[in-house]
Short mmCIF file of C-alpha atoms in Angstrom, two decimals:
data_model
loop_
_atom_site.label_atom_id
_atom_site.label_comp_id
_atom_site.label_asym_id
_atom_site.label_seq_id
_atom_site.Cartn_x
_atom_site.Cartn_y
_atom_site.Cartn_z
CA MET A 1 -0.06 -0.04 0.02
CA ARG A 2 0.95 3.60 -0.74
CA LEU A 3 -0.13 7.17 0.56
CA VAL A 4 0.04 10.03 -1.34
CA VAL A 5 -0.56 13.54 0.36
CA LEU A 6 -2.60 15.61 -1.84
CA GLY A 7 -2.89 18.28 0.76
CA CYS A 8 -2.48 18.36 4.38
CA SER A 9 -3.25 22.02 5.59
CA GLY A 10 -5.62 21.91 8.69
CA SER A 11 -9.02 23.91 8.33
CA GLY A 12 -8.29 25.41 4.81
CA PRO A 13 -5.58 25.64 2.21
CA GLY A 14 -2.22 27.04 3.43
CA PRO A 15 0.42 28.90 1.59
CA ASP A 16 2.63 25.67 1.00
CA SER A 17 -0.44 23.00 0.90
CA PRO A 18 -4.11 22.30 -0.17
CA ALA A 19 -6.34 21.35 2.42
CA SER A 20 -7.07 17.96 3.48
CA GLY A 21 -6.81 15.25 0.92
CA TYR A 22 -5.17 11.95 0.31
CA LEU A 23 -4.60 9.29 -2.32
CA VAL A 24 -4.19 5.49 -1.22
CA GLU A 25 -2.90 2.68 -3.62
CA ALA A 26 -3.94 -0.50 -2.33
CA GLY A 27 -2.85 -3.07 -4.95
CA THR A 28 -4.73 -2.16 -8.08
CA THR A 29 -7.29 -0.15 -6.09
CA ARG A 30 -7.06 3.60 -5.83
CA LEU A 31 -9.04 5.65 -3.20
CA ALA A 32 -9.26 9.20 -2.45
CA LEU A 33 -9.70 9.86 1.13
CA ASP A 34 -11.26 13.40 1.27
CA LEU A 35 -10.89 16.26 -1.19
CA GLY A 36 -10.59 19.49 0.42
CA ASN A 37 -9.81 22.90 -1.26
CA GLY A 38 -6.99 22.52 -3.99
CA THR A 39 -6.79 18.75 -3.90
CA PHE A 40 -8.19 17.78 -7.09
CA GLY A 41 -5.57 19.71 -9.06
CA ALA A 42 -2.98 18.01 -6.96
CA LEU A 43 -4.66 14.68 -7.72
CA GLN A 44 -4.23 15.40 -11.52
CA ARG A 45 -0.53 15.78 -10.88
CA VAL A 46 -0.34 12.15 -9.85
CA LEU A 47 -3.15 10.26 -11.20
CA ASP A 48 -5.79 10.42 -14.07
CA PRO A 49 -8.89 10.88 -12.09
CA TRP A 50 -10.76 8.35 -14.21
CA LEU A 51 -8.54 5.73 -12.59
CA LEU A 52 -10.19 6.31 -9.08
CA ASP A 53 -12.02 3.34 -7.94
CA ALA A 54 -13.96 5.35 -5.09
CA VAL A 55 -13.84 8.59 -3.04
CA VAL A 56 -14.27 8.28 0.51
CA PHE A 57 -15.16 11.11 2.85
CA SER A 58 -14.49 11.59 6.56
CA HIS A 59 -17.02 14.16 7.02
CA LEU A 60 -18.33 17.25 5.22
CA HIS A 61 -16.69 20.29 6.19
CA PRO A 62 -15.18 22.20 3.41
CA ASP A 63 -11.80 21.82 3.91
CA HIS A 64 -12.41 18.02 3.44
CA CYS A 65 -14.83 18.14 0.62
CA ALA A 66 -14.68 21.45 -1.39
CA ASP A 67 -13.17 19.87 -4.39
CA PHE A 68 -16.00 17.32 -4.87
CA SER A 69 -17.57 19.86 -7.02
CA ALA A 70 -14.37 19.82 -9.29
CA LEU A 71 -14.69 16.30 -9.46
CA SER A 72 -18.36 16.28 -10.30
CA VAL A 73 -17.70 18.78 -13.30
CA TRP A 74 -14.84 16.44 -14.66
CA ARG A 75 -16.95 13.46 -14.63
CA ARG A 76 -20.00 15.18 -16.30
CA TYR A 77 -18.47 17.38 -18.90
CA HIS A 78 -15.09 15.73 -19.80
CA PRO A 79 -15.04 15.32 -23.71
CA SER A 80 -13.66 12.07 -23.87
CA PRO A 81 -14.57 9.69 -20.98
CA PRO A 82 -13.28 6.39 -21.07
CA ALA A 83 -15.53 3.96 -22.85
CA GLY A 84 -18.01 2.14 -20.56
CA VAL A 85 -17.26 4.17 -17.41
CA GLY A 86 -19.88 4.05 -14.76
CA ALA A 87 -20.67 5.86 -11.69
CA LEU A 88 -17.80 6.25 -9.16
CA PRO A 89 -18.61 5.00 -5.73
CA VAL A 90 -18.82 7.73 -3.15
CA PHE A 91 -18.62 6.57 0.51
CA ALA A 92 -19.68 9.63 2.73
CA PRO A 93 -21.96 10.59 5.74
CA ALA A 94 -25.58 10.12 5.19
CA GLU A 95 -26.52 13.50 4.07
CA ALA A 96 -23.59 13.92 1.43
CA ALA A 97 -25.67 13.77 -1.82
CA GLU A 98 -27.81 16.76 -0.57
CA ARG A 99 -24.76 18.81 0.83
CA PHE A 100 -22.98 18.17 -2.53
CA ALA A 101 -25.87 19.27 -4.48
CA ALA A 102 -26.25 22.39 -2.71
CA ALA A 103 -22.56 23.33 -2.90
CA TYR A 104 -22.62 22.40 -6.68
CA ALA A 105 -25.68 24.40 -7.60
CA PRO A 106 -25.71 28.01 -8.79
CA ASN A 107 -29.28 28.61 -7.87
CA ALA A 108 -32.01 26.92 -6.22
CA ALA A 109 -33.45 25.56 -9.42
CA GLN A 110 -30.39 23.09 -9.81
CA ARG A 111 -30.24 22.28 -6.34
CA THR A 112 -30.95 18.60 -7.13
CA THR A 113 -29.12 15.53 -6.54
CA ALA A 114 -30.26 14.45 -9.98
CA GLU A 115 -26.96 16.50 -11.17
CA PHE A 116 -25.05 13.27 -10.24
CA ASP A 117 -27.02 10.63 -11.73
CA GLY A 118 -24.92 8.26 -13.61
CA ILE A 119 -21.75 9.91 -12.80
CA LEU A 120 -21.47 9.27 -9.01
CA GLY A 121 -23.06 6.81 -6.71
CA PHE A 122 -23.67 7.56 -3.12
CA ARG A 123 -23.20 5.06 -0.42
CA THR A 124 -23.66 5.81 3.27
CA HIS A 125 -20.74 4.66 5.51
CA VAL A 126 -20.96 1.38 7.16
CA SER A 127 -18.68 -0.56 9.51
CA GLU A 128 -17.06 -2.79 6.82
CA VAL A 129 -17.01 -2.69 3.15
CA ALA A 130 -14.72 -4.14 0.23
CA VAL A 131 -13.79 -1.64 -2.29
CA GLY A 132 -12.00 -3.43 -5.17
CA GLU A 133 -8.70 -5.00 -3.60
CA ALA A 134 -9.06 -3.14 -0.29
CA VAL A 135 -11.30 -3.28 2.70
CA LEU A 136 -12.72 -0.25 4.16
CA ARG A 137 -13.59 -0.05 7.73
CA THR A 138 -15.27 3.07 9.64
CA ALA A 139 -15.57 4.34 13.15
CA ALA A 140 -17.47 7.45 14.36
CA VAL A 141 -15.18 10.02 15.97
CA ASP A 142 -15.80 13.13 17.91
CA HIS A 143 -16.57 16.17 15.74
CA PRO A 144 -19.16 18.85 15.63
CA CYS A 145 -20.77 16.98 12.70
CA GLU A 146 -21.22 13.44 11.68
CA ALA A 147 -17.63 12.19 11.10
CA TYR A 148 -15.68 9.03 10.70
CA ALA A 149 -12.03 7.60 10.96
CA LEU A 150 -11.24 5.39 8.17
CA ARG A 151 -9.03 2.15 7.99
CA VAL A 152 -7.93 0.72 4.74
CA GLU A 153 -6.70 -2.69 4.49
CA HIS A 154 -4.95 -4.62 1.88
CA GLY A 155 -2.52 -7.47 1.76
CA GLY A 156 -2.17 -7.67 5.39
CA ARG A 157 -1.25 -3.95 5.83
CA SER A 158 -3.62 -1.35 7.24
CA LEU A 159 -3.61 2.52 7.33
CA VAL A 160 -6.01 4.52 9.49
CA TYR A 161 -6.74 7.99 8.79
CA SER A 162 -8.47 9.80 11.86
CA GLY A 163 -10.38 12.54 9.83
CA ASP A 164 -11.13 15.28 12.32
CA THR A 165 -11.53 14.37 15.91
CA GLY A 166 -11.30 15.17 19.33
CA PRO A 167 -9.90 12.71 21.95
CA CYS A 168 -11.88 9.33 20.92
CA ALA A 169 -11.99 5.92 21.95
CA GLY A 170 -13.48 4.92 18.57
CA LEU A 171 -10.31 6.16 16.98
CA VAL A 172 -8.16 4.06 19.32
CA GLU A 173 -10.08 0.72 18.41
CA LEU A 174 -10.19 1.28 14.80
CA ALA A 175 -6.57 2.09 14.87
CA ARG A 176 -5.36 -0.94 16.96
CA GLY A 177 -2.41 -2.52 15.53
CA ALA A 178 -2.32 -0.65 12.26
CA ASP A 179 0.87 -0.25 10.35
CA VAL A 180 0.32 3.59 10.01
CA LEU A 181 -1.96 6.00 11.77
CA LEU A 182 -2.41 9.25 9.71
CA CYS A 183 -3.71 11.38 12.48
CA GLU A 184 -4.71 14.97 12.78
CA ALA A 185 -2.82 17.22 15.19
CA SER A 186 -4.24 20.61 14.98
CA TRP A 187 -2.80 22.55 17.93
CA PRO A 188 -0.42 22.68 20.78
CA HIS A 189 -1.79 20.94 24.02
CA SER A 190 -3.35 23.32 26.57
CA ASP A 191 -6.20 23.76 28.89
CA ALA A 192 -7.98 26.17 26.61
CA MET A 193 -8.53 23.60 24.03
CA PRO A 194 -12.16 23.22 23.21
CA SER A 195 -13.28 19.88 23.31
CA GLY A 196 -14.63 17.42 20.62
CA VAL A 197 -13.22 19.41 17.78
CA HIS A 198 -9.47 18.36 17.17
CA LEU A 199 -6.56 16.61 18.61
CA SER A 200 -3.26 18.24 19.86
CA GLY A 201 0.03 16.80 18.99
CA ARG A 202 0.33 15.22 22.47
CA GLN A 203 -3.20 13.68 21.92
CA ALA A 204 -2.33 12.18 18.56
CA GLY A 205 0.79 10.61 20.27
CA GLU A 206 -1.21 9.27 23.01
CA HIS A 207 -3.73 7.77 20.59
CA ALA A 208 -1.00 6.11 18.67
CA ALA A 209 0.38 4.71 21.72
CA ALA A 210 -2.83 3.45 23.18
CA ALA A 211 -3.78 1.95 19.67
CA GLY A 212 -0.19 0.34 19.33
CA VAL A 213 0.47 1.44 15.69
CA GLY A 214 3.67 1.02 13.94
CA ARG A 215 4.06 4.70 12.68
CA LEU A 216 2.55 7.88 13.24
CA LEU A 217 2.10 10.57 10.54
CA LEU A 218 0.83 13.71 11.65
CA THR A 219 -1.39 16.03 9.38
CA HIS A 220 -4.12 18.86 9.34
CA VAL A 221 -1.74 21.08 10.79
CA PRO A 222 -3.38 24.78 10.30
CA ALA A 223 -1.29 27.56 8.89
CA TRP A 224 -1.35 29.34 12.21
CA THR A 225 0.03 26.40 14.11
CA ASP A 226 3.45 25.58 14.70
CA PRO A 227 4.12 22.23 13.21
CA GLN A 228 7.34 21.69 15.15
CA ALA A 229 5.29 22.32 18.23
CA VAL A 230 2.84 19.64 17.73
CA LEU A 231 5.65 17.07 16.24
CA ALA A 232 7.70 17.58 19.61
CA GLU A 233 4.34 16.78 21.61
CA ALA A 234 3.71 13.50 19.46
CA GLU A 235 7.20 12.41 19.78
CA ALA A 236 7.09 12.66 23.48
CA ALA A 237 4.01 10.50 23.88
CA PHE A 238 4.66 7.97 21.40
CA ALA A 239 7.77 5.63 21.06
CA GLY A 240 7.68 4.80 17.71
CA PRO A 241 8.39 6.60 14.53
CA VAL A 242 6.69 10.00 13.97
CA GLU A 243 6.64 12.46 10.99
CA LEU A 244 4.98 15.43 9.71
CA VAL A 245 3.59 14.68 6.36
CA ARG A 246 4.08 17.30 3.51
CA ALA A 247 1.91 18.05 0.20
CA GLY A 248 3.11 16.00 -2.40
CA GLY A 249 4.72 13.50 -0.32
CA GLU A 250 4.69 9.65 -0.74
CA TYR A 251 4.66 7.01 2.13
CA GLU A 252 4.65 3.28 1.96
CA VAL A 253 2.44 1.59 4.43
CA SER A 254 4.68 -1.17 5.63
#
């Protein structure tokens, strides 16, 4: 398995990165995990978008899904789609089709999910589903909207993506024994942090340690947060390898 970081800036694009979006290659299966602001352009640099096997959304905040509209336009209006191409599976929270229709439509008259008929197929998250050669598992996490951590398994390897979450037992359970935990770390630890929103660097390290993962990759660091501060916190809390991901970075899941 291989992880390609399309964007890793938290809460919106930063000066050096699009917002959240990741490409996971599991054997011959290619999954996009989130498509935040600017990530669809980054995807085109590494993969023909027609080769995607599915898109998976952790939740529906714009910094994780804004470029869905660009994907929709690509699949509806591209002048030369591959022969026999069908609807692309989209795994997402329950209200995704309505949410994306509203984001795509320029006016009320076009605010209909029929815009996606034949080009995108929405599937509500379940606890486990096969996607090509991969298995996708999910767990609800602690965020102000319906949100999920995602686990992709293939060939005896496993990658867990936290999505956005505050401290959460569900993330620990989903990540237990994973080879790689791609975990948000949005701010340095302090008593002033709001609960149920994001993880600090220390909390990301604590979750990795509790789950017994092999490697911790930190992501979703906002432009206003010092990345070295959250990295130092995570390294102090987790004894295994810890790294800050970067836009365009490629990481083997092993």
